[in-house]
Amino acid sequence: MPQADVKRPGSMLFWFIAIAVTAIACAALYYAAAGRMVNASGPELGDSNSHFRLVLAGIDADLANGTLGEPEAVAAKGELARELLRHQGEATASSKNELGRGAILACAAAIAMISLLTYAMLGSPGLPGQPLAGRAEVAARDIDLDTAVSRIEQQLASNPNDLRGWTVIAPVYLQTARYAEAEHAYRRIIALGGATAQTQTSLAETLMLQADGAAAGEAMTLLQSAAASDPGHVLSRLYIAAELTRTARYDEAVAAWDAVLALSKGNESWLAAAREGRAVADNRGVVPAGAATGAATADAISQMVSGLATRLAAEGGTIEEWTQLVRAYVVMGDLAKAQTAYDDARAAYPRAFERGELDTIALDAGLQGTTP
């Protein structure tokens, strides 16, 4: 059977539905436009001027009994006459604008015929529906990140004072490790929109990431300013407490951790790290090794450490597991492997407040990437 015969039933069904819908629409148009009387009584239609005669009689009665004076009666009659003329003019215009039923039917039929003939010449009812993914409005949304960033950068090049553009692109720079561009973007945001606790903390974070996690100098100043401007801002206080712990300023660190923990409601994701950081600071940075040293267990410890290192390198792990690995290497005296594990841990957890105990171990062991 030819392909055209296969498609014919579907095409006929389309035309049947199209004609039926058009007929219904024309019937609705005719019904809505045809003249009908709604809630009209016989006397009102028979004499549309009866209301004005009653008003005029009332004016004459008021003039006769002295309620109105002659000037007021003349003015009232003049206003009534103007109202009567306006009413008659509106009625005449309405009657002129009304279409007869024949004209309405002719117009509806013409519209239907023109619509159907136009679609018959230009439309393609037999074609399948276009997939959603292929439509232009959907394709316009399928823009990759690099293209979007490039467009924003072009816009900012022509309008460097576009605060919204800088606000959109700064977090993208930060998440894609373009720290220098992120620093510039956050400085523009602060210059254009003013400093807030969040923007100051974000700028400090970009400076810390460029300094291997150290929050010294300008970064610490920004964090302290953010914490002072917003007493409830947690992230800036976490960074401050972690930096104080990392630099062995334990008394200040304990107070900073306590300030952060006071803001907790008990279910935050950062709570465990804050408690651990507070414990390290309270213990003056002394972390028990907790490993056996007997010759009989040396091989078992080595195998455990090797297995942990292999799994973390392949799959990643929690900050506690990275801390355990670095501590084990330090205890075993293998500082080269400890340094490698510490570098991998900092790459996996770039935020210093997550690495409180780990940074303390690295600092005590003299590993690179920490500030004494």
Short mmCIF file of C-alpha atoms in Angstrom, two decimals:
data_model
loop_
_atom_site.label_atom_id
_atom_site.label_comp_id
_atom_site.label_asym_id
_atom_site.label_seq_id
_atom_site.Cartn_x
_atom_site.Cartn_y
_atom_site.Cartn_z
CA MET A 1 0.00 0.00 0.00
CA PRO A 2 1.44 3.45 -0.89
CA GLN A 3 2.57 5.67 1.95
CA ALA A 4 0.02 8.38 1.05
CA ASP A 5 -2.84 5.89 1.61
CA VAL A 6 -1.48 5.03 5.03
CA LYS A 7 -1.49 8.63 6.15
CA ARG A 8 -4.92 9.46 4.66
CA PRO A 9 -7.10 8.37 7.64
CA GLY A 10 -5.12 10.57 10.01
CA SER A 11 -5.36 13.50 7.61
CA MET A 12 -9.12 13.05 7.18
CA LEU A 13 -9.54 12.91 10.93
CA PHE A 14 -7.67 16.20 11.25
CA TRP A 15 -9.88 17.92 8.69
CA PHE A 16 -13.03 16.59 10.33
CA ILE A 17 -11.94 17.95 13.71
CA ALA A 18 -10.86 21.29 12.18
CA ILE A 19 -14.20 21.79 10.40
CA ALA A 20 -16.16 20.83 13.51
CA VAL A 21 -14.22 23.26 15.71
CA THR A 22 -14.67 26.03 13.12
CA ALA A 23 -18.42 25.42 12.95
CA ILE A 24 -18.71 25.56 16.72
CA ALA A 25 -16.74 28.81 16.82
CA CYS A 26 -18.94 30.36 14.12
CA ALA A 27 -22.10 29.27 15.98
CA ALA A 28 -20.81 30.84 19.18
CA LEU A 29 -19.98 34.05 17.31
CA TYR A 30 -23.45 34.15 15.78
CA TYR A 31 -25.14 33.50 19.10
CA ALA A 32 -23.13 36.20 20.86
CA ALA A 33 -23.68 38.82 18.16
CA ALA A 34 -27.36 38.24 17.39
CA GLY A 35 -29.73 40.81 18.87
CA ARG A 36 -31.69 39.58 21.90
CA MET A 37 -33.82 41.19 24.57
CA VAL A 38 -32.74 40.47 28.12
CA ASN A 39 -34.91 41.33 31.13
CA ALA A 40 -36.79 44.03 29.18
CA SER A 41 -40.41 44.83 30.07
CA GLY A 42 -43.04 45.79 27.54
CA PRO A 43 -43.79 49.33 28.68
CA GLU A 44 -40.13 50.34 28.73
CA LEU A 45 -39.62 49.19 25.16
CA GLY A 46 -42.85 50.73 24.00
CA ASP A 47 -42.02 54.21 25.23
CA SER A 48 -38.40 55.01 25.88
CA ASN A 49 -39.21 58.65 26.78
CA SER A 50 -41.66 57.94 29.62
CA HIS A 51 -38.94 58.47 32.23
CA PHE A 52 -38.18 61.96 30.93
CA ARG A 53 -41.90 62.92 30.89
CA LEU A 54 -42.20 61.89 34.53
CA VAL A 55 -39.19 64.00 35.49
CA LEU A 56 -40.61 66.98 33.56
CA ALA A 57 -43.96 66.62 35.34
CA GLY A 58 -42.15 66.56 38.66
CA ILE A 59 -40.35 69.82 37.82
CA ASP A 60 -43.67 71.49 36.91
CA ALA A 61 -45.22 70.25 40.17
CA ASP A 62 -42.33 71.64 42.22
CA LEU A 63 -42.63 74.97 40.42
CA ALA A 64 -46.38 75.11 41.08
CA ASN A 65 -46.13 74.43 44.82
CA GLY A 66 -43.19 76.80 45.28
CA THR A 67 -40.52 74.18 45.98
CA LEU A 68 -38.54 75.44 42.98
CA GLY A 69 -38.21 78.99 41.81
CA GLU A 70 -38.58 80.05 38.19
CA PRO A 71 -34.80 80.19 37.46
CA GLU A 72 -34.17 76.76 39.04
CA ALA A 73 -37.08 75.23 37.11
CA VAL A 74 -35.77 76.63 33.81
CA ALA A 75 -32.28 75.27 34.53
CA ALA A 76 -33.69 71.84 35.47
CA LYS A 77 -35.73 71.68 32.26
CA GLY A 78 -32.70 72.65 30.20
CA GLU A 79 -30.60 69.87 31.77
CA LEU A 80 -33.44 67.38 31.19
CA ALA A 81 -33.61 68.40 27.53
CA ARG A 82 -29.86 67.86 27.08
CA GLU A 83 -30.16 64.42 28.69
CA LEU A 84 -33.03 63.52 26.35
CA LEU A 85 -31.04 64.57 23.26
CA ARG A 86 -28.01 62.56 24.43
CA HIS A 87 -30.19 59.49 25.01
CA GLN A 88 -31.74 59.75 21.54
CA GLY A 89 -28.30 60.16 19.94
CA GLU A 90 -26.97 57.02 21.62
CA ALA A 91 -30.01 55.01 20.57
CA THR A 92 -29.62 56.14 16.95
CA ALA A 93 -25.89 55.26 16.89
CA SER A 94 -26.59 51.84 18.37
CA SER A 95 -29.21 51.05 15.78
CA LYS A 96 -26.87 52.11 12.97
CA ASN A 97 -24.04 49.91 14.25
CA GLU A 98 -26.12 46.74 14.60
CA LEU A 99 -25.54 44.09 11.96
CA GLY A 100 -28.30 42.02 10.61
CA ARG A 101 -28.28 38.30 11.13
CA GLY A 102 -27.55 37.74 7.48
CA ALA A 103 -24.47 39.93 7.65
CA ILE A 104 -23.24 38.09 10.76
CA LEU A 105 -23.66 34.73 9.09
CA ALA A 106 -21.88 35.95 5.97
CA CYS A 107 -18.92 37.26 7.99
CA ALA A 108 -18.62 34.06 10.03
CA ALA A 109 -18.75 31.91 6.90
CA ALA A 110 -16.12 34.08 5.19
CA ILE A 111 -13.78 33.82 8.19
CA ALA A 112 -14.16 30.04 8.30
CA MET A 113 -13.54 29.61 4.57
CA ILE A 114 -10.49 31.90 4.56
CA SER A 115 -8.97 30.10 7.57
CA LEU A 116 -9.47 26.62 6.13
CA LEU A 117 -8.25 27.54 2.64
CA THR A 118 -5.16 29.29 4.04
CA TYR A 119 -4.21 26.27 6.15
CA ALA A 120 -4.88 23.95 3.21
CA MET A 121 -2.36 25.87 1.10
CA LEU A 122 0.29 26.60 3.77
CA GLY A 123 -0.18 24.01 6.53
CA SER A 124 0.96 20.41 6.77
CA PRO A 125 -1.49 18.44 8.93
CA GLY A 126 0.10 15.14 7.97
CA LEU A 127 3.51 15.95 9.43
CA PRO A 128 4.43 14.46 12.83
CA GLY A 129 4.74 16.71 15.89
CA GLN A 130 8.13 18.36 16.38
CA PRO A 131 10.08 16.87 19.33
CA LEU A 132 10.36 19.14 22.35
CA ALA A 133 14.16 19.06 22.36
CA GLY A 134 14.27 20.33 18.77
CA ARG A 135 12.22 23.44 19.33
CA ALA A 136 13.94 26.78 19.18
CA GLU A 137 12.94 27.95 22.64
CA VAL A 138 14.28 24.75 24.20
CA ALA A 139 17.46 24.79 22.16
CA ALA A 140 18.09 28.34 23.31
CA ARG A 141 18.23 27.08 26.88
CA ASP A 142 20.77 24.35 26.07
CA ILE A 143 23.76 26.66 26.36
CA ASP A 144 26.89 25.25 27.94
CA LEU A 145 28.60 26.98 30.84
CA ASP A 146 31.59 28.19 28.81
CA THR A 147 29.32 29.86 26.26
CA ALA A 148 27.29 31.55 29.01
CA VAL A 149 30.44 32.79 30.76
CA SER A 150 31.82 34.07 27.48
CA ARG A 151 28.65 36.06 26.79
CA ILE A 152 28.68 37.60 30.27
CA GLU A 153 32.35 38.50 29.88
CA GLN A 154 31.62 40.25 26.58
CA GLN A 155 28.81 42.18 28.21
CA LEU A 156 31.04 43.19 31.13
CA ALA A 157 33.77 44.29 28.73
CA SER A 158 31.35 46.77 27.15
CA ASN A 159 29.70 47.70 30.46
CA PRO A 160 32.11 47.22 33.39
CA ASN A 161 29.61 48.79 35.81
CA ASP A 162 27.04 46.02 35.35
CA LEU A 163 26.61 44.90 38.95
CA ARG A 164 24.26 42.06 38.04
CA GLY A 165 26.75 40.64 35.56
CA TRP A 166 29.56 40.62 38.13
CA THR A 167 27.24 39.05 40.70
CA VAL A 168 26.38 36.21 38.33
CA ILE A 169 29.89 35.46 37.11
CA ALA A 170 31.86 35.74 40.38
CA PRO A 171 30.61 32.45 41.91
CA VAL A 172 31.25 30.69 38.59
CA TYR A 173 34.86 31.83 38.63
CA LEU A 174 35.21 30.63 42.20
CA GLN A 175 33.71 27.19 41.54
CA THR A 176 35.86 26.66 38.43
CA ALA A 177 39.08 27.55 40.31
CA ARG A 178 39.63 30.79 38.39
CA TYR A 179 40.61 32.52 41.60
CA ALA A 180 42.24 35.62 40.15
CA GLU A 181 39.15 36.38 38.05
CA ALA A 182 36.94 35.64 41.06
CA GLU A 183 38.93 38.08 43.18
CA HIS A 184 38.53 40.80 40.56
CA ALA A 185 34.79 40.09 40.22
CA TYR A 186 34.14 40.29 43.97
CA ARG A 187 36.13 43.52 44.21
CA ARG A 188 33.92 44.99 41.47
CA ILE A 189 30.79 43.82 43.31
CA ILE A 190 31.92 45.53 46.51
CA ALA A 191 32.93 48.69 44.62
CA LEU A 192 29.60 48.91 42.77
CA GLY A 193 27.14 47.59 45.33
CA GLY A 194 28.82 48.14 48.67
CA ALA A 195 30.32 45.64 51.07
CA THR A 196 28.15 43.00 52.72
CA ALA A 197 29.11 40.16 55.03
CA GLN A 198 28.72 37.63 52.22
CA THR A 199 30.66 39.54 49.56
CA GLN A 200 33.50 40.28 51.98
CA THR A 201 33.65 36.59 52.97
CA SER A 202 33.61 35.50 49.34
CA LEU A 203 36.47 37.86 48.51
CA ALA A 204 38.40 36.58 51.54
CA GLU A 205 37.79 33.01 50.36
CA THR A 206 39.31 33.74 46.95
CA LEU A 207 42.38 35.24 48.65
CA MET A 208 42.68 32.20 50.94
CA LEU A 209 42.46 29.78 48.03
CA GLN A 210 45.26 31.63 46.30
CA ALA A 211 47.34 31.42 49.51
CA ASP A 212 46.94 27.68 50.11
CA GLY A 213 44.17 28.20 52.67
CA ALA A 214 45.90 30.82 54.83
CA ALA A 215 43.56 33.59 55.99
CA ALA A 216 46.25 36.11 56.87
CA GLY A 217 46.48 39.81 56.04
CA GLU A 218 43.64 41.23 53.96
CA ALA A 219 41.68 37.97 54.08
CA MET A 220 41.51 38.02 57.88
CA THR A 221 40.59 41.72 57.85
CA LEU A 222 37.72 41.02 55.47
CA LEU A 223 36.48 38.12 57.58
CA GLN A 224 36.57 40.16 60.77
CA SER A 225 34.71 43.00 59.05
CA ALA A 226 32.07 40.56 57.78
CA ALA A 227 31.57 39.02 61.23
CA ALA A 228 31.31 42.46 62.83
CA SER A 229 28.75 43.71 60.28
CA ASP A 230 26.50 40.66 60.63
CA PRO A 231 26.46 38.94 64.05
CA GLY A 232 24.62 35.95 62.57
CA HIS A 233 26.98 35.32 59.66
CA VAL A 234 28.35 31.81 60.20
CA LEU A 235 30.76 31.30 57.32
CA SER A 236 33.02 34.25 58.19
CA ARG A 237 33.22 33.07 61.81
CA LEU A 238 34.09 29.53 60.75
CA TYR A 239 36.99 30.81 58.70
CA ILE A 240 38.21 33.01 61.56
CA ALA A 241 38.10 30.17 64.07
CA ALA A 242 39.89 27.80 61.69
CA GLU A 243 42.63 30.35 61.02
CA LEU A 244 43.17 31.01 64.74
CA THR A 245 43.43 27.26 65.32
CA ARG A 246 45.81 26.80 62.41
CA THR A 247 48.14 29.53 63.68
CA ALA A 248 48.12 28.09 67.24
CA ARG A 249 46.29 31.05 68.80
CA TYR A 250 44.31 28.57 70.84
CA ASP A 251 42.70 30.85 73.45
CA GLU A 252 41.28 33.10 70.74
CA ALA A 253 40.34 30.03 68.70
CA VAL A 254 38.32 28.51 71.55
CA ALA A 255 36.37 31.76 71.92
CA ALA A 256 35.83 31.92 68.15
CA TRP A 257 34.58 28.33 67.98
CA ASP A 258 32.24 28.97 70.91
CA ALA A 259 30.83 32.01 69.07
CA VAL A 260 30.14 29.88 66.03
CA LEU A 261 28.59 27.01 68.00
CA ALA A 262 26.29 29.50 69.74
CA LEU A 263 24.70 30.20 66.35
CA SER A 264 23.91 26.53 65.71
CA LYS A 265 20.41 25.09 65.89
CA GLY A 266 21.75 21.54 66.09
CA ASN A 267 21.32 20.23 62.54
CA GLU A 268 23.75 22.24 60.41
CA SER A 269 26.19 20.50 58.07
CA TRP A 270 29.12 22.45 59.51
CA LEU A 271 28.37 21.54 63.13
CA ALA A 272 30.56 18.41 63.32
CA ALA A 273 33.56 20.24 61.85
CA ALA A 274 33.08 23.14 64.27
CA ARG A 275 32.92 20.83 67.27
CA GLU A 276 36.05 19.04 66.12
CA GLY A 277 37.86 22.33 65.60
CA ARG A 278 36.84 23.49 69.04
CA ALA A 279 38.17 20.26 70.59
CA VAL A 280 41.52 20.68 68.81
CA ALA A 281 41.83 24.27 69.99
CA ASP A 282 40.83 23.34 73.53
CA ASN A 283 43.47 20.58 73.52
CA ARG A 284 46.10 23.17 72.54
CA GLY A 285 46.67 21.45 69.23
CA VAL A 286 47.83 18.17 70.76
CA VAL A 287 46.29 15.25 68.85
CA PRO A 288 46.88 11.71 70.23
CA ALA A 289 48.38 9.44 67.64
CA GLY A 290 46.37 6.45 68.90
CA ALA A 291 48.43 3.92 66.95
CA ALA A 292 50.16 0.73 68.16
CA THR A 293 53.94 0.59 67.79
CA GLY A 294 54.84 -3.00 68.60
CA ALA A 295 56.80 -4.98 66.03
CA ALA A 296 54.06 -7.58 65.93
CA THR A 297 51.55 -5.06 64.60
CA ALA A 298 53.81 -3.05 62.30
CA ASP A 299 52.86 -5.01 59.19
CA ALA A 300 49.14 -4.81 59.99
CA ILE A 301 49.35 -1.03 60.46
CA SER A 302 51.24 -0.64 57.18
CA GLN A 303 48.64 -2.69 55.31
CA MET A 304 45.78 -0.68 56.83
CA VAL A 305 47.39 2.63 55.93
CA SER A 306 48.18 1.44 52.40
CA GLY A 307 44.62 0.25 51.90
CA LEU A 308 43.20 3.53 53.17
CA ALA A 309 45.50 5.53 50.90
CA THR A 310 44.53 3.47 47.86
CA ARG A 311 40.81 3.86 48.53
CA LEU A 312 41.01 7.61 49.15
CA ALA A 313 43.06 8.13 45.97
CA ALA A 314 40.54 6.19 43.91
CA GLU A 315 37.22 7.18 45.50
CA GLY A 316 37.86 10.09 47.83
CA GLY A 317 36.59 10.16 51.38
CA THR A 318 35.61 12.21 54.39
CA ILE A 319 37.84 14.78 56.03
CA GLU A 320 38.15 12.45 59.02
CA GLU A 321 39.59 9.71 56.78
CA TRP A 322 42.09 12.11 55.21
CA THR A 323 43.08 13.27 58.69
CA GLN A 324 43.57 9.67 59.78
CA LEU A 325 45.78 8.98 56.76
CA VAL A 326 48.01 12.03 57.26
CA ARG A 327 48.29 11.32 60.98
CA ALA A 328 49.30 7.72 60.27
CA TYR A 329 52.04 8.78 57.87
CA VAL A 330 53.32 11.34 60.40
CA VAL A 331 53.40 8.74 63.17
CA MET A 332 55.20 6.30 60.86
CA GLY A 333 57.74 9.02 60.06
CA ASP A 334 56.98 9.01 56.31
CA LEU A 335 56.67 12.78 55.82
CA ALA A 336 56.88 12.55 52.02
CA LYS A 337 53.71 10.45 51.85
CA ALA A 338 52.17 12.62 54.56
CA GLN A 339 52.79 15.68 52.40
CA THR A 340 51.24 14.03 49.35
CA ALA A 341 48.19 12.96 51.33
CA TYR A 342 47.87 16.44 52.83
CA ASP A 343 48.00 18.04 49.36
CA ASP A 344 45.27 15.69 48.15
CA ALA A 345 43.17 16.40 51.23
CA ARG A 346 43.44 20.18 50.72
CA ALA A 347 42.39 19.74 47.10
CA ALA A 348 39.35 17.74 48.20
CA TYR A 349 38.48 20.13 51.05
CA PRO A 350 39.66 23.63 50.05
CA ARG A 351 37.81 25.40 52.87
CA ALA A 352 40.06 25.77 55.88
CA PHE A 353 37.30 25.51 58.49
CA GLU A 354 36.67 21.92 57.37
CA ARG A 355 40.29 20.96 58.01
CA GLY A 356 40.80 22.15 61.60
CA GLU A 357 42.45 19.02 63.02
CA LEU A 358 44.16 18.13 59.75
CA ASP A 359 45.81 21.55 59.43
CA THR A 360 46.98 21.32 63.04
CA ILE A 361 48.63 17.96 62.40
CA ALA A 362 50.28 19.30 59.25
CA LEU A 363 51.49 22.41 61.06
CA ASP A 364 53.03 20.39 63.86
CA ALA A 365 54.70 18.07 61.36
CA GLY A 366 56.09 20.95 59.29
CA LEU A 367 54.26 20.02 56.11
CA GLN A 368 54.09 22.52 53.25
CA GLY A 369 50.90 24.49 52.69
CA THR A 370 50.58 25.69 56.30
CA THR A 371 51.69 28.97 57.75
CA PRO A 372 53.70 28.67 61.00
#
